[in-house]
C-alpha cells in the first residue's frame, strides 16, 4: 500500500550570473594559456624524441640508441650519483642549521639566517667559478687536493652551496611548527634528550626532511650551470642535453635526454606531493610554539657549526667577488675593475645585464598578474570543477619539469614553422613567457595560500550586495593579498635574474641575458669576467630582495593603515 | 499552503556526494517574520540558509521568494542581505566604506550614500565609527557593522548565520535584544541560524527545529517548548525527564511498578514501548490535593544549587529504578525544609506530561 503523493521532481536549472560567466571565461582562457606555455611545449618535446633528424617518425629508435650508447647512459648514472651524494650531505647539514635557527639560542640569528640565503641570489655557475679560483688548474689551494677539482668533487661542493638555502628554508619551516607541549610531556615523562630527539623532534620534522631531500635531489639532477663550469669530463644529463642540442645540433637525441631527465624530477615531485598530502592531517590546530631556552653547551656547539657553514658560504661568494676584481689570476693579484667592462669579453657588453633586468621585470609583472589572477579565478569560480582540476594540474606541472627540458620544449614548439606563434621565437617575449612558465608553480601556490587565508565569504557578501566580483577583487582581495603579491613578484624577479637552464636555448643575439652571457664568457675561458657578471647579478637580486624586506616592513604599514591594530 | 507566504521552500534536498545534508525540506516564511533555524551543529541549518541565498544551490527542490521562483538564480539576482559568523567585514575598508559597499555600485550620489551610511551607523548604535577600520572595533561592534552593511540596500530578506556565536556571553545577550528590536522596527523578514536554544526561544517568532537534514518541528517558541512534537525536540530544547515504559491504555503509561496518567494517545498502539516526558520545572510538590493524579513518593538523592533555583535528583521510593529531575525554587526548599535524603510526594500533572514512541 503506497499512497505517497508523487512529488514532481523537475531538474533544477542553475542559471549563471554575469560574474559566473566572466570567471568561467577567464578560467578557460587560463587553461588555454597554460596549455600553450607549459603542456604543448612538453608535448612537442615528447614527440621530438620519436623523430629522426629530418622529422620522420622512428618509434623508439632514439631511445634504443640512447640506452645502448654507454657514453650517454653513463651520464644518467653520474647524475644520480652526484644527486644522491649531495642530498646525503645537504639534508643533514640543513637540518642542523635549521635546528640551530629554530631550537637553540643563537647570537645574531638574523645574520646567520640571512647568510644562509645568499646562494639563492646567485646564478648556479657562481660557486663553480669560485671553486675554479680556489682549486682549479691555477687555484690557490690546488696543492691541497689530490686530483683535479673538475669533475665529481667540484660538482658536489658547488651543488652543496647552491642547494643549501633551499633545504634550510624547508627545514626551518618544518622545525618552526613544533608543539612545545609535546616536549613538555616528554620532559615530564623523564625521557632522555636522545630519546626526545628520536621520538619527538625527528618524527615532527619527517615530512620536512623528505621534502628537503627530494628538492635537493631534483635541484642537483636538473641543474646545468654548475656541471657546465666545473664538470670537466664528468658528464651529467643536463650538460648532455646542452651538448646534444648546441654542440651536435642533434635535437632528437636532446629530446630523449630531456625525457630521461624529466623522469626523476617528475617522480620526485610526485612523491613529494603524496607525502605532503599526508602531512596536512597531522598538523594540530592548537600547537603551542616552542621558544628555546639558553643551554650553554648546545648553543656553543651550534653557534660554532653555523659560523663554520656561514664562513663557507661567504668564502665562496667572497672568492668569486675577489676573483672578479683581480687583474690576472694568480700572477698579478692587484685589483682592477677591468673585468666589469663586459664589452671586452662579450659582444653585448653590459647590454645583457640590462636585458636581464628587462626580462626579470617583465616576468615579475606579467607572471605575478597571471599567477595571482589565475589562482583567484581557480579559487573563487563557483562550480566548474573539472576545469578547475585541470588548472590545478597544469599549474603544478612546471614544478616537475627541469628548466633545460622546458627550454628545449620551447624550441620545438615555438620554432615549428607551422605554429602561428612562431613570431615569438627569438624575442624578449619568449624569454619572459618561458620564465613565467618555468616558475609558475610556486607563484600559483603562494597566491592560492594567501587567497585561502582570507574570509571565503567576501564574495558571498558582495554578491548579496550586487557588487560585481571583479570590483571586490580590486577593492578588497588584491589589496589584502598585497604582501603575497609582492612575494611572488620578488620571487620571479630573483629567479629570472639567476636562471640559466631554461633560457639558454631561447635567447637571440640581441636578447642575451646576463646569466647566459656569464656562461658564454666562461666558455671562452675568462673566469674573472664571468665571476664579475655573476656578482652583478647577486648584488642586483639581493638589493631587490632587501628593498622588498624594507617595503614590507615600513611602506606597507604606512600605505595600508588598516594593517595596524 | 498559504499563498501569502513570503518565502516558500519546497522539497529542498542537498547532497554532498553520497552524503545527504538536507532531505526534502519544505518550509514557509511569512513576510516580516523572524524565523530561527535551530538544531545541533552539523544538522544542515547553514546548508539550508545558503541554499535560500543561492550561495550553494540545492540539489533539487524549489524556492519561491515573494512569488518569484528563485530556485536556480545566482545570489546576485536574489534579494537578501547576509551576516556571517565571521562577519566577513572587509578589513582594508573603513567602517563607512564597508557599510556603503553595496550602495556605491548603485550609482547613487556621493552625498546620498554618505547620508545613508550615517543613518545606518546611527541605527546600529555606532554613529561615530565611520572612519575606523574593522580591526579597531570590538567583536560586538563589528557584528553591528556587518548588520548595517547587510541592511544598507534594504533587502527584503535578512539572513543571519550564527551571528552571535563568536561573541562573549554578555555582549551576546545585549545584541539579542538589539537585533530583535531592529528587526521589529524595520519589519524585515529574517532567518537566523543558531544552535543556541535560548537564543532561538528569546528572539524568534517561529522556530524551525532541525535534525539530520530534516525539519523536526516548526512552531512558536511556546509551542516548541510546551508541546515538543518529537522526543528529539523535547530533549534538544530545554531540559526534560524521560521515563521508559509501556502504553497500557490510550491514557496510561506503565513505568516499572507505577502507572501514570497521560494525555490521550491515539497515534500509538497499545503495548508500545514509549517514553514519558516531563520538564523538571513542571514537577509539582506544593499543595498537592489528596486525589492528585500521578502522585509519586520520592527521596531527594542530590540537590544542585543553580542560582535562582535548585535542581533535585529524585529517586522514586516505591521503585528505586525510576529517577526524576525536578527544579525546586529556593522558597520551596526553605518552606518545606528540603534536603538530601528528604522524603516528599511529587506529582506529574498529566497535562504537562508528553508521551513519545521509544
Ligand atoms: N561542502 C561540503 N561538502 C561536504 N559536506 C558538507 C559540506 N558542507 C556541509 N557539509 C556537511 O553537511 C552537514 C550539514 O552542514 P551544515 O549545514 O554546515 O550544518 P550546521 O547545521 O552546523 O550549519 C554536515 O554534516 C557537514 O559536514
Ligand atoms: Mg552552521
Short mmCIF file of N, CA, C and O in Angstrom, two decimals, chain A residues 274-387:
data_model
loop_
_atom_site.label_atom_id
_atom_site.label_comp_id
_atom_site.label_asym_id
_atom_site.label_seq_id
_atom_site.Cartn_x
_atom_site.Cartn_y
_atom_site.Cartn_z
N UNK A 274 52.54 13.51 -2.67
CA UNK A 274 51.86 12.46 -1.92
C UNK A 274 52.19 12.57 -0.43
O UNK A 274 51.32 12.49 0.43
N UNK A 275 53.47 12.78 -0.16
CA UNK A 275 53.90 12.88 1.23
C UNK A 275 53.29 14.10 1.90
O UNK A 275 52.78 14.03 3.02
N UNK A 276 53.32 15.23 1.19
CA UNK A 276 52.80 16.46 1.79
C UNK A 276 51.30 16.35 2.07
O UNK A 276 50.80 16.93 3.01
N UNK A 277 50.61 15.62 1.24
CA UNK A 277 49.17 15.46 1.45
C UNK A 277 48.91 14.80 2.80
O UNK A 277 48.00 15.15 3.51
N UNK A 278 49.74 13.84 3.13
CA UNK A 278 49.59 13.16 4.42
C UNK A 278 49.79 14.11 5.58
O UNK A 278 49.16 14.01 6.60
N UNK A 279 50.74 15.01 5.38
CA UNK A 279 51.14 15.87 6.49
C UNK A 279 50.01 16.74 6.99
O UNK A 279 49.89 16.97 8.18
N UNK A 280 49.18 17.23 6.10
CA UNK A 280 48.11 18.14 6.48
C UNK A 280 47.28 17.56 7.62
O UNK A 280 46.93 18.23 8.58
N UNK A 281 47.03 16.26 7.53
CA UNK A 281 46.20 15.63 8.53
C UNK A 281 46.89 15.59 9.89
O UNK A 281 46.24 15.47 10.92
N UNK A 282 48.22 15.71 9.89
CA UNK A 282 48.95 15.57 11.14
C UNK A 282 49.03 16.86 11.95
O UNK A 282 49.27 16.83 13.15
N UNK A 283 48.88 17.99 11.27
CA UNK A 283 49.02 19.27 11.97
C UNK A 283 47.89 19.46 12.96
O UNK A 283 46.73 19.34 12.62
N UNK A 284 48.25 19.77 14.20
CA UNK A 284 47.20 20.05 15.17
C UNK A 284 46.94 21.54 15.18
O UNK A 284 47.83 22.34 14.93
N UNK A 285 45.69 21.88 15.49
CA UNK A 285 45.28 23.28 15.39
C UNK A 285 45.89 24.13 16.52
O UNK A 285 46.29 25.25 16.31
N UNK A 286 45.95 23.55 17.69
CA UNK A 286 46.28 24.40 18.84
C UNK A 286 47.68 24.16 19.38
O UNK A 286 47.88 24.04 20.58
N UNK A 287 48.64 24.07 18.48
CA UNK A 287 50.00 23.86 18.93
C UNK A 287 50.52 25.09 19.67
O UNK A 287 50.17 26.22 19.34
N UNK A 288 51.31 24.87 20.70
CA UNK A 288 51.93 25.97 21.43
C UNK A 288 53.35 26.14 20.90
O UNK A 288 54.12 25.18 20.91
N UNK A 289 53.67 27.33 20.38
CA UNK A 289 55.01 27.48 19.78
C UNK A 289 56.11 27.27 20.81
O UNK A 289 56.00 27.62 21.97
N UNK A 290 57.17 26.68 20.31
CA UNK A 290 58.30 26.34 21.18
C UNK A 290 59.27 27.52 21.20
O UNK A 290 59.70 27.99 20.17
N UNK A 291 59.62 27.99 22.39
CA UNK A 291 60.61 29.06 22.49
C UNK A 291 61.84 28.49 23.19
O UNK A 291 61.76 28.08 24.34
N UNK A 292 62.97 28.41 22.45
CA UNK A 292 64.15 27.75 23.02
C UNK A 292 64.69 28.50 24.23
O UNK A 292 64.69 29.73 24.27
N UNK A 293 65.14 27.76 25.22
CA UNK A 293 65.78 28.35 26.39
C UNK A 293 67.29 28.18 26.24
O UNK A 293 67.75 27.22 25.62
N UNK A 294 68.06 29.13 26.80
CA UNK A 294 69.52 29.03 26.65
C UNK A 294 70.06 27.75 27.30
O UNK A 294 69.56 27.31 28.33
N UNK A 295 71.04 27.16 26.62
CA UNK A 295 71.73 26.00 27.20
C UNK A 295 73.15 26.04 26.67
O UNK A 295 73.36 25.91 25.48
N UNK A 296 74.10 26.26 27.55
CA UNK A 296 75.43 26.68 27.12
C UNK A 296 76.09 25.73 26.11
O UNK A 296 76.44 26.13 25.01
N UNK A 297 76.23 24.49 26.49
CA UNK A 297 76.96 23.55 25.65
C UNK A 297 76.35 23.44 24.26
O UNK A 297 77.04 23.55 23.24
N UNK A 298 75.05 23.24 24.23
CA UNK A 298 74.36 23.08 22.96
C UNK A 298 74.49 24.34 22.12
O UNK A 298 74.82 24.29 20.93
N UNK A 299 74.23 25.48 22.73
CA UNK A 299 74.27 26.73 21.99
C UNK A 299 75.66 26.99 21.42
O UNK A 299 75.80 27.46 20.29
N UNK A 300 76.67 26.66 22.22
CA UNK A 300 78.04 26.87 21.76
C UNK A 300 78.33 26.00 20.54
O UNK A 300 78.86 26.46 19.53
N UNK A 301 77.91 24.75 20.64
CA UNK A 301 78.15 23.82 19.54
C UNK A 301 77.49 24.32 18.26
O UNK A 301 78.11 24.37 17.20
N UNK A 302 76.23 24.72 18.38
CA UNK A 302 75.51 25.12 17.17
C UNK A 302 75.99 26.47 16.64
O UNK A 302 75.98 26.71 15.44
N UNK A 303 76.41 27.35 17.54
CA UNK A 303 76.97 28.61 17.08
C UNK A 303 78.23 28.33 16.26
O UNK A 303 78.43 28.91 15.19
N UNK A 304 79.03 27.42 16.76
CA UNK A 304 80.26 27.07 16.04
C UNK A 304 79.91 26.46 14.68
O UNK A 304 80.49 26.82 13.65
N UNK A 305 78.94 25.57 14.68
CA UNK A 305 78.54 24.93 13.43
C UNK A 305 78.05 25.96 12.42
O UNK A 305 78.47 25.96 11.25
N UNK A 306 77.16 26.83 12.86
CA UNK A 306 76.61 27.83 11.94
C UNK A 306 77.69 28.78 11.45
O UNK A 306 77.67 29.22 10.29
N UNK A 307 78.62 29.13 12.35
CA UNK A 307 79.71 30.01 11.94
C UNK A 307 80.53 29.35 10.83
O UNK A 307 80.87 29.98 9.82
N UNK A 308 80.76 28.08 11.00
CA UNK A 308 81.55 27.34 10.02
C UNK A 308 80.84 27.32 8.66
O UNK A 308 81.43 27.63 7.62
N UNK A 309 79.56 26.98 8.68
CA UNK A 309 78.79 26.92 7.44
C UNK A 309 78.73 28.29 6.79
O UNK A 309 78.97 28.45 5.58
N UNK A 310 78.42 29.30 7.60
CA UNK A 310 78.33 30.65 7.07
C UNK A 310 79.66 31.08 6.47
O UNK A 310 79.70 31.73 5.42
N UNK A 311 80.75 30.73 7.16
CA UNK A 311 82.07 31.08 6.65
C UNK A 311 82.29 30.43 5.29
O UNK A 311 82.82 31.07 4.37
N UNK A 312 81.85 29.19 5.15
CA UNK A 312 81.97 28.50 3.87
C UNK A 312 81.22 29.23 2.77
O UNK A 312 81.75 29.45 1.67
N UNK A 313 79.98 29.62 3.08
CA UNK A 313 79.16 30.32 2.08
C UNK A 313 79.82 31.64 1.71
O UNK A 313 79.97 31.98 0.52
N UNK A 314 80.24 32.39 2.75
CA UNK A 314 80.85 33.69 2.49
C UNK A 314 82.18 33.53 1.74
O UNK A 314 82.52 34.36 0.90
N UNK A 315 82.89 32.45 2.05
CA UNK A 315 84.17 32.23 1.38
C UNK A 315 83.96 32.05 -0.11
O UNK A 315 84.69 32.62 -0.94
N UNK A 316 82.95 31.27 -0.46
CA UNK A 316 82.69 31.03 -1.89
C UNK A 316 82.27 32.31 -2.58
O UNK A 316 82.78 32.67 -3.65
N UNK A 317 81.35 33.04 -1.93
CA UNK A 317 80.92 34.31 -2.51
C UNK A 317 82.10 35.28 -2.59
O UNK A 317 82.34 35.94 -3.61
N UNK A 318 82.84 35.34 -1.48
CA UNK A 318 83.96 36.26 -1.40
C UNK A 318 85.03 35.94 -2.43
O UNK A 318 85.61 36.84 -3.06
N UNK A 319 85.24 34.66 -2.64
CA UNK A 319 86.25 34.25 -3.62
C UNK A 319 85.86 34.72 -5.02
O UNK A 319 86.69 35.23 -5.78
N UNK A 320 84.56 34.54 -5.33
CA UNK A 320 84.09 34.97 -6.64
C UNK A 320 84.24 36.48 -6.76
O UNK A 320 84.66 37.00 -7.81
N UNK A 321 83.91 37.18 -5.69
CA UNK A 321 83.99 38.64 -5.72
C UNK A 321 85.44 39.10 -5.88
O UNK A 321 85.75 39.95 -6.72
N UNK A 322 86.30 38.50 -5.09
CA UNK A 322 87.72 38.88 -5.15
C UNK A 322 88.29 38.55 -6.54
O UNK A 322 88.94 39.38 -7.17
N UNK A 323 87.98 37.35 -7.00
CA UNK A 323 88.48 36.93 -8.31
C UNK A 323 88.05 37.89 -9.40
O UNK A 323 88.81 38.18 -10.34
N UNK A 324 86.84 38.44 -9.26
CA UNK A 324 86.34 39.33 -10.31
C UNK A 324 87.09 40.66 -10.30
O UNK A 324 87.02 41.41 -11.26
N UNK A 325 87.77 40.94 -9.19
CA UNK A 325 88.44 42.23 -9.05
C UNK A 325 89.94 42.14 -9.31
O UNK A 325 90.66 43.12 -9.16
N UNK A 326 90.42 40.95 -9.66
CA UNK A 326 91.87 40.76 -9.76
C UNK A 326 92.32 40.82 -11.21
O UNK A 326 91.62 40.36 -12.12
N UNK A 327 93.49 41.42 -11.41
CA UNK A 327 93.97 41.66 -12.76
C UNK A 327 94.23 40.38 -13.53
O UNK A 327 93.65 40.14 -14.57
N UNK A 328 95.11 39.56 -12.99
CA UNK A 328 95.44 38.35 -13.74
C UNK A 328 95.77 37.22 -12.80
O UNK A 328 96.89 37.09 -12.30
N UNK A 329 94.76 36.46 -12.48
CA UNK A 329 94.86 35.35 -11.54
C UNK A 329 95.80 34.28 -12.07
O UNK A 329 95.71 33.94 -13.24
N UNK A 330 96.70 33.71 -11.35
CA UNK A 330 97.11 34.10 -9.99
C UNK A 330 98.41 34.88 -10.02
O UNK A 330 99.07 35.01 -9.01
N UNK A 331 98.77 35.43 -11.21
CA UNK A 331 100.10 36.03 -11.33
C UNK A 331 100.15 37.48 -10.90
O UNK A 331 101.11 37.96 -10.33
N UNK A 332 99.07 38.21 -11.18
CA UNK A 332 99.03 39.62 -10.80
C UNK A 332 97.79 39.85 -9.97
O UNK A 332 96.69 39.96 -10.49
N UNK A 333 97.97 39.93 -8.64
CA UNK A 333 96.82 40.00 -7.76
C UNK A 333 96.37 41.42 -7.46
O UNK A 333 95.56 41.64 -6.58
N UNK A 334 96.87 42.39 -8.20
CA UNK A 334 96.43 43.77 -7.93
C UNK A 334 94.98 43.93 -8.42
O UNK A 334 94.52 43.24 -9.33
N UNK A 335 94.28 44.86 -7.76
CA UNK A 335 92.85 44.98 -8.01
C UNK A 335 92.56 45.85 -9.23
O UNK A 335 93.31 46.78 -9.54
N UNK A 336 91.44 45.53 -9.87
CA UNK A 336 91.05 46.29 -11.06
C UNK A 336 89.55 46.13 -11.27
O UNK A 336 88.93 45.19 -10.80
N UNK A 337 88.98 47.10 -12.00
CA UNK A 337 87.57 46.97 -12.38
C UNK A 337 87.44 46.53 -13.84
O UNK A 337 86.35 46.48 -14.38
N UNK A 338 88.58 46.21 -14.44
CA UNK A 338 88.57 45.90 -15.87
C UNK A 338 87.65 44.74 -16.22
O UNK A 338 87.05 44.71 -17.29
N UNK A 339 87.54 43.78 -15.31
CA UNK A 339 86.70 42.62 -15.61
C UNK A 339 85.22 42.97 -15.71
O UNK A 339 84.41 42.18 -16.16
N UNK A 340 84.88 44.18 -15.22
CA UNK A 340 83.48 44.60 -15.27
C UNK A 340 83.18 45.34 -16.58
O UNK A 340 82.05 45.74 -16.80
N UNK A 341 84.20 45.52 -17.39
CA UNK A 341 83.93 46.12 -18.70
C UNK A 341 83.60 44.99 -19.66
O UNK A 341 84.43 44.50 -20.42
N UNK A 342 82.35 44.58 -19.57
CA UNK A 342 81.94 43.33 -20.22
C UNK A 342 82.07 43.38 -21.74
O UNK A 342 82.15 42.36 -22.39
N UNK A 343 82.09 44.59 -22.29
CA UNK A 343 82.20 44.71 -23.74
C UNK A 343 83.48 44.06 -24.25
O UNK A 343 83.55 43.61 -25.40
N UNK A 344 84.48 44.00 -23.39
CA UNK A 344 85.74 43.37 -23.80
C UNK A 344 85.67 41.85 -23.86
O UNK A 344 86.60 41.20 -24.32
N UNK A 345 84.61 41.29 -23.32
CA UNK A 345 84.54 39.83 -23.22
C UNK A 345 83.37 39.25 -24.01
O UNK A 345 83.38 38.09 -24.37
N UNK A 346 82.34 40.09 -24.21
CA UNK A 346 81.14 39.58 -24.87
C UNK A 346 80.59 40.72 -25.72
O UNK A 346 80.58 41.88 -25.28
N UNK A 347 80.16 40.39 -26.91
CA UNK A 347 79.72 41.42 -27.84
C UNK A 347 78.64 42.32 -27.24
O UNK A 347 78.59 43.51 -27.54
N UNK A 348 77.82 41.76 -26.38
CA UNK A 348 76.71 42.54 -25.84
C UNK A 348 77.13 43.49 -24.72
O UNK A 348 76.39 44.40 -24.37
N UNK A 349 78.28 43.26 -24.13
CA UNK A 349 78.72 44.12 -23.04
C UNK A 349 77.70 44.15 -21.91
O UNK A 349 77.11 43.13 -21.57
N UNK A 350 77.50 45.34 -21.38
CA UNK A 350 76.54 45.49 -20.27
C UNK A 350 75.10 45.29 -20.71
O UNK A 350 74.21 45.12 -19.89
N UNK A 351 74.90 45.32 -22.02
CA UNK A 351 73.53 45.21 -22.53
C UNK A 351 72.85 43.93 -22.03
O UNK A 351 71.66 43.92 -21.75
N UNK A 352 73.63 42.85 -21.90
CA UNK A 352 73.00 41.61 -21.44
C UNK A 352 72.47 41.78 -20.01
O UNK A 352 71.44 41.20 -19.65
N UNK A 353 73.16 42.60 -19.23
CA UNK A 353 72.65 42.86 -17.88
C UNK A 353 71.32 43.61 -17.94
O UNK A 353 70.37 43.27 -17.25
N UNK A 354 71.28 44.61 -18.82
CA UNK A 354 70.01 45.34 -18.93
C UNK A 354 68.91 44.45 -19.52
O UNK A 354 67.74 44.57 -19.15
N UNK A 355 69.30 43.57 -20.40
CA UNK A 355 68.33 42.59 -20.89
C UNK A 355 67.77 41.77 -19.72
O UNK A 355 66.57 41.52 -19.63
N UNK A 356 68.66 41.34 -18.84
CA UNK A 356 68.23 40.56 -17.69
C UNK A 356 67.25 41.37 -16.84
O UNK A 356 66.23 40.85 -16.40
N UNK A 357 67.60 42.65 -16.63
CA UNK A 357 66.69 43.49 -15.83
C UNK A 357 65.33 43.60 -16.50
O UNK A 357 64.29 43.45 -15.84
N UNK A 358 65.36 43.84 -17.80
CA UNK A 358 64.08 43.94 -18.53
C UNK A 358 63.30 42.64 -18.44
O UNK A 358 62.10 42.63 -18.17
N UNK A 359 64.03 41.54 -18.66
CA UNK A 359 63.36 40.24 -18.64
C UNK A 359 62.80 39.96 -17.24
O UNK A 359 61.67 39.51 -17.09
N UNK A 360 63.59 40.24 -16.21
CA UNK A 360 63.15 39.96 -14.84
C UNK A 360 61.95 40.83 -14.48
O UNK A 360 60.98 40.36 -13.88
N UNK A 361 62.01 42.10 -14.87
CA UNK A 361 60.89 43.00 -14.57
C UNK A 361 59.64 42.53 -15.32
O UNK A 361 58.54 42.46 -14.74
N UNK A 362 59.82 42.17 -16.59
CA UNK A 362 58.68 41.69 -17.37
C UNK A 362 58.09 40.43 -16.76
O UNK A 362 56.87 40.30 -16.62
N UNK A 363 58.96 39.51 -16.38
CA UNK A 363 58.49 38.27 -15.77
C UNK A 363 57.75 38.55 -14.47
O UNK A 363 56.69 37.99 -14.21
N UNK A 364 58.32 39.46 -13.67
CA UNK A 364 57.68 39.77 -12.38
C UNK A 364 56.30 40.36 -12.61
O UNK A 364 55.33 39.97 -11.94
N UNK A 365 56.18 41.27 -13.57
CA UNK A 365 54.89 41.93 -13.77
C UNK A 365 53.88 40.98 -14.41
O UNK A 365 52.80 40.73 -13.88
N UNK A 366 54.26 40.42 -15.55
CA UNK A 366 53.33 39.54 -16.28
C UNK A 366 53.03 38.29 -15.44
O UNK A 366 51.87 37.88 -15.29
N UNK A 367 54.09 37.71 -14.88
CA UNK A 367 53.91 36.47 -14.12
C UNK A 367 53.05 36.67 -12.89
O UNK A 367 52.13 35.89 -12.63
N UNK A 368 53.33 37.73 -12.14
CA UNK A 368 52.55 37.96 -10.92
C UNK A 368 51.08 38.15 -11.27
O UNK A 368 50.19 37.57 -10.62
N UNK A 369 50.82 38.95 -12.29
CA UNK A 369 49.43 39.19 -12.68
C UNK A 369 48.77 37.88 -13.08
O UNK A 369 47.67 37.55 -12.60
N UNK A 370 49.44 37.12 -13.92
CA UNK A 370 48.84 35.86 -14.40
C UNK A 370 48.63 34.88 -13.24
O UNK A 370 47.56 34.28 -13.11
N UNK A 371 49.66 34.73 -12.41
CA UNK A 371 49.56 33.75 -11.34
C UNK A 371 48.52 34.15 -10.31
O UNK A 371 47.74 33.31 -9.84
N UNK A 372 48.49 35.42 -9.95
CA UNK A 372 47.54 35.82 -8.91
C UNK A 372 46.11 35.79 -9.44
O UNK A 372 45.22 35.22 -8.80
N UNK A 373 45.89 36.38 -10.59
CA UNK A 373 44.54 36.37 -11.15
C UNK A 373 44.11 34.93 -11.43
O UNK A 373 42.98 34.54 -11.17
N UNK A 374 45.06 34.12 -11.93
CA UNK A 374 44.74 32.72 -12.21
C UNK A 374 44.35 31.97 -10.95
O UNK A 374 43.34 31.26 -10.93
N UNK A 375 45.12 32.15 -9.90
CA UNK A 375 44.81 31.46 -8.64
C UNK A 375 43.47 31.95 -8.10
O UNK A 375 42.67 31.17 -7.58
N UNK A 376 43.22 33.24 -8.27
CA UNK A 376 41.96 33.81 -7.80
C UNK A 376 40.78 33.21 -8.56
O UNK A 376 39.79 32.78 -7.97
N UNK A 377 40.91 33.16 -9.89
CA UNK A 377 39.85 32.55 -10.69
C UNK A 377 39.61 31.11 -10.23
O UNK A 377 38.48 30.66 -10.08
N UNK A 378 40.70 30.41 -10.00
CA UNK A 378 40.57 28.99 -9.66
C UNK A 378 39.96 28.81 -8.28
O UNK A 378 39.23 27.86 -8.03
N UNK A 379 40.24 29.72 -7.36
CA UNK A 379 39.69 29.60 -6.01
C UNK A 379 38.23 30.03 -5.96
O UNK A 379 37.45 29.48 -5.21
N UNK A 380 37.89 31.07 -6.72
CA UNK A 380 36.61 31.72 -6.49
C UNK A 380 35.52 31.39 -7.50
O UNK A 380 34.39 31.82 -7.33
N UNK A 381 35.85 30.67 -8.55
CA UNK A 381 34.79 30.32 -9.51
C UNK A 381 33.87 29.30 -8.88
O UNK A 381 34.31 28.33 -8.27
N UNK A 382 32.56 29.54 -9.02
CA UNK A 382 31.60 28.60 -8.45
C UNK A 382 31.40 27.45 -9.43
O UNK A 382 31.23 27.65 -10.63
N UNK A 383 31.41 26.23 -8.91
CA UNK A 383 31.23 25.06 -9.77
C UNK A 383 32.41 24.88 -10.71
O UNK A 383 33.54 25.23 -10.37
N UNK A 384 32.17 24.29 -11.90
CA UNK A 384 33.20 24.19 -12.93
C UNK A 384 34.37 23.34 -12.46
O UNK A 384 35.53 23.59 -12.81
N UNK A 385 34.05 22.31 -11.67
CA UNK A 385 35.09 21.53 -11.01
C UNK A 385 36.13 20.92 -11.93
O UNK A 385 37.31 20.92 -11.60
N UNK A 386 35.70 20.42 -13.09
CA UNK A 386 36.64 19.74 -13.98
C UNK A 386 37.72 20.71 -14.46
O UNK A 386 38.91 20.42 -14.40
N UNK A 387 37.28 21.88 -14.92
CA UNK A 387 38.23 22.86 -15.43
C UNK A 387 39.17 23.30 -14.32
O UNK A 387 40.38 23.46 -14.51
#
